[in-house]
């Protein structure tokens, strides 16, 4: 066998292994997705959206409390986290630029984006839950805000930097102030990108469970008072799935399905925004 | 008037940017302050003591550290070759028609929250591990496998991105000398994208070590060092998730905070190495 | 039909009714092209951007096969066989027909390993043989004196002109019969360009050369034959010294006098 023949055989073996690992990897992932969809659709019903939690074995139980709690916790985190993140990102791109301060903020945010979220839960427990004496929706929102902040900050920074500097210069040449240039020209130019960043940021925190375990904790019933413990889809899912009761487990799958579809939709919409922008 | 707004806006942005740094410093400080009781009580023995017995007010982190290390190691051993295989498939092997749909679905799967992976692991993977390897199925091994599947999409996507930075013309040059696909991958693409590939693996490692939900379902939270991988075990995040709401004494709390601090320091270090040593070099190249 | 001068030498390659369509295109980029390539001489391909000259060049070593969906028909005869057939062994074809690209493509390895790469692919492991052939290739590429003391250094530390000569050394080290140059000096300064051109002329004693160039002066300086392509067709192939003075086709004349392109 010549050397070249050996090379060709090695090549073929490696290519088969690569295709095989792709099949294994993708197989696993579709297995998870399949399980999610099958169990989720099986568990879905109207009562899920209209009923609150109930003891196991109780017919009329649903996820209304968790859906609304999730909406409150993630909604408030978004309302607080997004403007703060955009402001900080604006500083990095428009004011700080390559300064030492800006670079440090970038680096630290990069690290925080991958840091363990459960640690943020511990931090919020210490500064909010312990002084208040009890778990609360606010504590959950604060934890998610902290997790969301670096994500929004970095995407805003990146997206604003993509706006061509000639656009800024043209506006300055017309005598516009920096504030006007940023809010009227730069933000407009980076709109699609920032929006995508926001969607992905929301998607990311919506799936967080660990930092909520000991901040917003859980509540089996509907509660709209943020200063009280509050249910979320993720923690409810965790509690129900690890319970021994079949009907609770079923509700867990429904929660998993709803949450995943929500997160996947946000991701897909975000991508479409970016694609549309690229297409222009 | 407009000068005032201008100034206010610039101060506001700068204030928030600095607040992010202060926040991170605050996180470290709070975790440290809350750890003081435990640090004073146990000192460095905290990290080497194998006994975790809340009823005896005795807290040693070694079983949790051991569990974190072993489950992450298992996950990396399983995920790295698969991720390389998937990345090769996506960047070099797949026909153009498959590249984009498979690539996008991998990226979307990376966005699925880890709690879903954990739940899937509990209901579908625990029985399989139980049938094949014995034991109760809730084990270190299960945790490692579920963790590997959870980090696989992220790793594969980032590895593919790193491999795709190799200029076409460089690959063509190697083909023009009679190279096969594999020759081009091992001699040109991997050396060229080395920093990016290693960086993405280390970043995945940093994420895996702090991952909570994917493993909490399937690990069992048993503070015991066992070399039998089919035995239940615990890790730092699993301990935190299970015990934070149960801690009833200040020393118990403090020990959990010290675990959090330790985890944050470790993750911070690993992620910094990935980002600043490897991934920045890749950007510079 | 194209005006094609009669070639008196032996032929290195013969293109017959070659047609090529990219996967993403509706219309062919090369239309029913027929062209001989003389052995041990330099044939330059000129023409405005998009005329298909690079596409044609990349057909000689089947580079297009790296990307799926490209379609071609017709024949390219090399050593008595049509190399466009499915059973053609692309690895040995590419060893016999080498290629130099628009930009220097030093591999991420040492200078020595770059030049030895093609030989190692063929299974040559003997150290003395490798050393001898690497030195010879580097001498042929007029690079030996500049790099002999730092063969173990990373090839990316060389200047652009040196890197391009390194790529030429790498290509000649496997002793090909044909060398394809795809605008080899487009990324280089004038002095490096002159060096590469000199090198190309010296190489023709041993290999047949086809060079695609944007630069008509370059074609005039280095080549024996020049082919002018336009919109995927060969308009004229002639002896370089004649074609630039008395083009036979009106289109050729307009192009070389700068009326378009």
PDB file of N, CA, C and O in Angstrom, chain C residues 206-248:
ATOM      1  N   UNK C 206      11.838  23.970 -16.643  1.00  0.00           N
ATOM      2  CA  UNK C 206      11.473  22.689 -16.038  1.00  0.00           C
ATOM      3  C   UNK C 206       9.974  22.427 -16.024  1.00  0.00           C
ATOM      4  O   UNK C 206       9.535  21.290 -15.999  1.00  0.00           O
ATOM      5  N   UNK C 207       9.183  23.490 -15.964  1.00  0.00           N
ATOM      6  CA  UNK C 207       7.733  23.274 -15.902  1.00  0.00           C
ATOM      7  C   UNK C 207       7.011  24.132 -16.930  1.00  0.00           C
ATOM      8  O   UNK C 207       7.537  25.146 -17.395  1.00  0.00           O
ATOM      9  N   UNK C 208       5.813  23.704 -17.268  1.00  0.00           N
ATOM     10  CA  UNK C 208       4.955  24.529 -18.110  1.00  0.00           C
ATOM     11  C   UNK C 208       4.169  25.443 -17.191  1.00  0.00           C
ATOM     12  O   UNK C 208       3.701  25.003 -16.140  1.00  0.00           O
ATOM     13  N   UNK C 209       4.037  26.698 -17.580  1.00  0.00           N
ATOM     14  CA  UNK C 209       3.450  27.659 -16.660  1.00  0.00           C
ATOM     15  C   UNK C 209       2.252  28.359 -17.292  1.00  0.00           C
ATOM     16  O   UNK C 209       2.291  28.763 -18.458  1.00  0.00           O
ATOM     17  N   UNK C 210       1.186  28.465 -16.487  1.00  0.00           N
ATOM     18  CA  UNK C 210       0.056  29.306 -16.903  1.00  0.00           C
ATOM     19  C   UNK C 210      -0.102  30.365 -15.820  1.00  0.00           C
ATOM     20  O   UNK C 210      -0.133  30.049 -14.631  1.00  0.00           O
ATOM     21  N   UNK C 211      -0.171  31.616 -16.226  1.00  0.00           N
ATOM     22  CA  UNK C 211      -0.284  32.682 -15.241  1.00  0.00           C
ATOM     23  C   UNK C 211      -1.472  33.581 -15.579  1.00  0.00           C
ATOM     24  O   UNK C 211      -1.628  34.026 -16.715  1.00  0.00           O
ATOM     25  N   UNK C 212      -2.306  33.768 -14.588  1.00  0.00           N
ATOM     26  CA  UNK C 212      -3.417  34.703 -14.746  1.00  0.00           C
ATOM     27  C   UNK C 212      -2.944  36.037 -14.199  1.00  0.00           C
ATOM     28  O   UNK C 212      -2.366  36.101 -13.106  1.00  0.00           O
ATOM     29  N   UNK C 213      -3.150  37.097 -14.949  1.00  0.00           N
ATOM     30  CA  UNK C 213      -2.710  38.396 -14.451  1.00  0.00           C
ATOM     31  C   UNK C 213      -3.652  39.510 -14.880  1.00  0.00           C
ATOM     32  O   UNK C 213      -4.281  39.449 -15.924  1.00  0.00           O
ATOM     33  N   UNK C 214      -3.735  40.511 -14.002  1.00  0.00           N
ATOM     34  CA  UNK C 214      -4.518  41.708 -14.297  1.00  0.00           C
ATOM     35  C   UNK C 214      -3.680  42.708 -15.052  1.00  0.00           C
ATOM     36  O   UNK C 214      -4.174  43.682 -15.588  1.00  0.00           O
ATOM     37  N   UNK C 215      -2.387  42.436 -14.985  1.00  0.00           N
ATOM     38  CA  UNK C 215      -1.424  43.454 -15.373  1.00  0.00           C
ATOM     39  C   UNK C 215      -0.860  43.096 -16.740  1.00  0.00           C
ATOM     40  O   UNK C 215      -0.121  42.135 -16.898  1.00  0.00           O
ATOM     41  N   UNK C 216      -1.238  43.877 -17.753  1.00  0.00           N
ATOM     42  CA  UNK C 216      -0.820  43.544 -19.120  1.00  0.00           C
ATOM     43  C   UNK C 216       0.682  43.629 -19.306  1.00  0.00           C
ATOM     44  O   UNK C 216       1.265  42.856 -20.049  1.00  0.00           O
ATOM     45  N   UNK C 217       1.305  44.600 -18.614  1.00  0.00           N
ATOM     46  CA  UNK C 217       2.762  44.700 -18.721  1.00  0.00           C
ATOM     47  C   UNK C 217       3.412  43.423 -18.217  1.00  0.00           C
ATOM     48  O   UNK C 217       4.392  42.959 -18.765  1.00  0.00           O
ATOM     49  N   UNK C 218       2.835  42.875 -17.142  1.00  0.00           N
ATOM     50  CA  UNK C 218       3.397  41.649 -16.601  1.00  0.00           C
ATOM     51  C   UNK C 218       3.299  40.524 -17.628  1.00  0.00           C
ATOM     52  O   UNK C 218       4.268  39.810 -17.859  1.00  0.00           O
ATOM     53  N   UNK C 219       2.146  40.411 -18.265  1.00  0.00           N
ATOM     54  CA  UNK C 219       1.978  39.382 -19.304  1.00  0.00           C
ATOM     55  C   UNK C 219       3.026  39.587 -20.392  1.00  0.00           C
ATOM     56  O   UNK C 219       3.678  38.643 -20.838  1.00  0.00           O
ATOM     57  N   UNK C 220       3.210  40.830 -20.806  1.00  0.00           N
ATOM     58  CA  UNK C 220       4.162  41.128 -21.872  1.00  0.00           C
ATOM     59  C   UNK C 220       5.583  40.803 -21.428  1.00  0.00           C
ATOM     60  O   UNK C 220       6.388  40.305 -22.222  1.00  0.00           O
ATOM     61  N   UNK C 221       5.896  41.068 -20.156  1.00  0.00           N
ATOM     62  CA  UNK C 221       7.265  40.851 -19.676  1.00  0.00           C
ATOM     63  C   UNK C 221       7.605  39.376 -19.565  1.00  0.00           C
ATOM     64  O   UNK C 221       8.707  38.971 -19.917  1.00  0.00           O
ATOM     65  N   UNK C 222       6.686  38.549 -19.045  1.00  0.00           N
ATOM     66  CA  UNK C 222       7.094  37.191 -18.708  1.00  0.00           C
ATOM     67  C   UNK C 222       6.672  36.119 -19.718  1.00  0.00           C
ATOM     68  O   UNK C 222       7.330  35.093 -19.824  1.00  0.00           O
ATOM     69  N   UNK C 223       5.589  36.336 -20.466  1.00  0.00           N
ATOM     70  CA  UNK C 223       5.005  35.180 -21.144  1.00  0.00           C
ATOM     71  C   UNK C 223       5.494  34.995 -22.566  1.00  0.00           C
ATOM     72  O   UNK C 223       5.980  35.922 -23.212  1.00  0.00           O
ATOM     73  N   UNK C 224       5.358  33.747 -23.031  1.00  0.00           N
ATOM     74  CA  UNK C 224       5.646  33.429 -24.440  1.00  0.00           C
ATOM     75  C   UNK C 224       4.357  33.509 -25.242  1.00  0.00           C
ATOM     76  O   UNK C 224       4.347  33.958 -26.372  1.00  0.00           O
ATOM     77  N   UNK C 225       3.275  33.017 -24.630  1.00  0.00           N
ATOM     78  CA  UNK C 225       1.979  33.083 -25.278  1.00  0.00           C
ATOM     79  C   UNK C 225       1.033  33.887 -24.406  1.00  0.00           C
ATOM     80  O   UNK C 225       1.161  33.873 -23.178  1.00  0.00           O
ATOM     81  N   UNK C 226       0.095  34.565 -25.025  1.00  0.00           N
ATOM     82  CA  UNK C 226      -0.906  35.276 -24.246  1.00  0.00           C
ATOM     83  C   UNK C 226      -2.283  34.919 -24.777  1.00  0.00           C
ATOM     84  O   UNK C 226      -2.501  34.908 -25.998  1.00  0.00           O
ATOM     85  N   UNK C 227      -3.167  34.603 -23.821  1.00  0.00           N
ATOM     86  CA  UNK C 227      -4.544  34.360 -24.219  1.00  0.00           C
ATOM     87  C   UNK C 227      -5.410  35.483 -23.684  1.00  0.00           C
ATOM     88  O   UNK C 227      -5.301  35.851 -22.512  1.00  0.00           O
ATOM     89  N   UNK C 228      -6.254  36.047 -24.551  1.00  0.00           N
ATOM     90  CA  UNK C 228      -7.150  37.107 -24.086  1.00  0.00           C
ATOM     91  C   UNK C 228      -8.549  36.529 -23.962  1.00  0.00           C
ATOM     92  O   UNK C 228      -9.104  35.981 -24.927  1.00  0.00           O
ATOM     93  N   UNK C 229      -9.109  36.648 -22.778  1.00  0.00           N
ATOM     94  CA  UNK C 229     -10.455  36.116 -22.554  1.00  0.00           C
ATOM     95  C   UNK C 229     -11.430  37.253 -22.308  1.00  0.00           C
ATOM     96  O   UNK C 229     -11.087  38.280 -21.726  1.00  0.00           O
ATOM     97  N   UNK C 230     -12.663  37.007 -22.758  1.00  0.00           N
ATOM     98  CA  UNK C 230     -13.686  38.024 -22.558  1.00  0.00           C
ATOM     99  C   UNK C 230     -15.038  37.328 -22.430  1.00  0.00           C
ATOM    100  O   UNK C 230     -15.380  36.490 -23.286  1.00  0.00           O
ATOM    101  N   UNK C 231     -15.769  37.624 -21.367  1.00  0.00           N
ATOM    102  CA  UNK C 231     -17.099  37.039 -21.133  1.00  0.00           C
ATOM    103  C   UNK C 231     -17.117  35.511 -21.269  1.00  0.00           C
ATOM    104  O   UNK C 231     -18.008  34.941 -21.882  1.00  0.00           O
ATOM    105  N   UNK C 232     -16.112  34.881 -20.698  1.00  0.00           N
ATOM    106  CA  UNK C 232     -16.110  33.427 -20.671  1.00  0.00           C
ATOM    107  C   UNK C 232     -15.630  32.764 -21.941  1.00  0.00           C
ATOM    108  O   UNK C 232     -15.702  31.551 -22.081  1.00  0.00           O
ATOM    109  N   UNK C 233     -15.158  33.573 -22.879  1.00  0.00           N
ATOM    110  CA  UNK C 233     -14.659  32.969 -24.121  1.00  0.00           C
ATOM    111  C   UNK C 233     -13.221  33.366 -24.353  1.00  0.00           C
ATOM    112  O   UNK C 233     -12.794  34.442 -23.940  1.00  0.00           O
ATOM    113  N   UNK C 234     -12.490  32.482 -25.043  1.00  0.00           N
ATOM    114  CA  UNK C 234     -11.144  32.846 -25.464  1.00  0.00           C
ATOM    115  C   UNK C 234     -11.277  33.611 -26.773  1.00  0.00           C
ATOM    116  O   UNK C 234     -11.821  33.103 -27.751  1.00  0.00           O
ATOM    117  N   UNK C 235     -10.824  34.854 -26.788  1.00  0.00           N
ATOM    118  CA  UNK C 235     -10.950  35.659 -28.005  1.00  0.00           C
ATOM    119  C   UNK C 235      -9.747  35.437 -28.905  1.00  0.00           C
ATOM    120  O   UNK C 235      -9.875  35.266 -30.110  1.00  0.00           O
ATOM    121  N   UNK C 236      -8.583  35.405 -28.268  1.00  0.00           N
ATOM    122  CA  UNK C 236      -7.382  35.264 -29.072  1.00  0.00           C
ATOM    123  C   UNK C 236      -6.264  34.649 -28.259  1.00  0.00           C
ATOM    124  O   UNK C 236      -6.079  34.973 -27.091  1.00  0.00           O
ATOM    125  N   UNK C 237      -5.542  33.721 -28.878  1.00  0.00           N
ATOM    126  CA  UNK C 237      -4.331  33.200 -28.256  1.00  0.00           C
ATOM    127  C   UNK C 237      -3.210  33.387 -29.246  1.00  0.00           C
ATOM    128  O   UNK C 237      -3.293  32.915 -30.377  1.00  0.00           O
ATOM    129  N   UNK C 238      -2.169  34.123 -28.841  1.00  0.00           N
ATOM    130  CA  UNK C 238      -1.092  34.370 -29.795  1.00  0.00           C
ATOM    131  C   UNK C 238       0.242  34.405 -29.106  1.00  0.00           C
ATOM    132  O   UNK C 238       0.332  34.344 -27.881  1.00  0.00           O
ATOM    133  N   UNK C 239       1.308  34.486 -29.922  1.00  0.00           N
ATOM    134  CA  UNK C 239       2.630  34.701 -29.364  1.00  0.00           C
ATOM    135  C   UNK C 239       2.619  36.079 -28.721  1.00  0.00           C
ATOM    136  O   UNK C 239       2.134  37.047 -29.316  1.00  0.00           O
ATOM    137  N   UNK C 240       3.135  36.170 -27.530  1.00  0.00           N
ATOM    138  CA  UNK C 240       3.033  37.425 -26.786  1.00  0.00           C
ATOM    139  C   UNK C 240       3.608  38.598 -27.579  1.00  0.00           C
ATOM    140  O   UNK C 240       2.997  39.661 -27.685  1.00  0.00           O
ATOM    141  N   UNK C 241       4.793  38.373 -28.159  1.00  0.00           N
ATOM    142  CA  UNK C 241       5.442  39.496 -28.849  1.00  0.00           C
ATOM    143  C   UNK C 241       4.617  39.987 -30.050  1.00  0.00           C
ATOM    144  O   UNK C 241       4.610  41.167 -30.357  1.00  0.00           O
ATOM    145  N   UNK C 242       3.867  39.068 -30.640  1.00  0.00           N
ATOM    146  CA  UNK C 242       3.036  39.505 -31.773  1.00  0.00           C
ATOM    147  C   UNK C 242       1.737  40.126 -31.295  1.00  0.00           C
ATOM    148  O   UNK C 242       1.283  41.136 -31.815  1.00  0.00           O
ATOM    149  N   UNK C 243       1.148  39.473 -30.273  1.00  0.00           N
ATOM    150  CA  UNK C 243      -0.196  39.889 -29.904  1.00  0.00           C
ATOM    151  C   UNK C 243      -0.248  41.312 -29.367  1.00  0.00           C
ATOM    152  O   UNK C 243      -1.203  42.038 -29.616  1.00  0.00           O
ATOM    153  N   UNK C 244       0.760  41.702 -28.618  1.00  0.00           N
ATOM    154  CA  UNK C 244       0.709  43.052 -28.071  1.00  0.00           C
ATOM    155  C   UNK C 244       1.028  44.116 -29.125  1.00  0.00           C
ATOM    156  O   UNK C 244       0.758  45.296 -28.935  1.00  0.00           O
ATOM    157  N   UNK C 245       1.637  43.704 -30.256  1.00  0.00           N
ATOM    158  CA  UNK C 245       1.954  44.668 -31.321  1.00  0.00           C
ATOM    159  C   UNK C 245       0.867  44.661 -32.396  1.00  0.00           C
ATOM    160  O   UNK C 245       0.315  45.702 -32.766  1.00  0.00           O
ATOM    161  N   UNK C 246       0.533  43.462 -32.843  1.00  0.00           N
ATOM    162  CA  UNK C 246      -0.477  43.372 -33.898  1.00  0.00           C
ATOM    163  C   UNK C 246      -1.555  42.361 -33.540  1.00  0.00           C
ATOM    164  O   UNK C 246      -1.548  41.232 -34.024  1.00  0.00           O
ATOM    165  N   UNK C 247      -2.470  42.748 -32.652  1.00  0.00           N
ATOM    166  CA  UNK C 247      -3.552  41.825 -32.322  1.00  0.00           C
ATOM    167  C   UNK C 247      -4.402  41.527 -33.549  1.00  0.00           C
ATOM    168  O   UNK C 247      -4.617  42.399 -34.389  1.00  0.00           O
ATOM    169  N   UNK C 248      -4.892  40.289 -33.624  1.00  0.00           N
ATOM    170  CA  UNK C 248      -5.674  39.914 -34.789  1.00  0.00           C
ATOM    171  C   UNK C 248      -7.141  40.265 -34.598  1.00  0.00           C
ATOM    172  O   UNK C 248      -7.855  40.509 -35.558  1.00  0.00           O
TER     173      UNK C 248
END
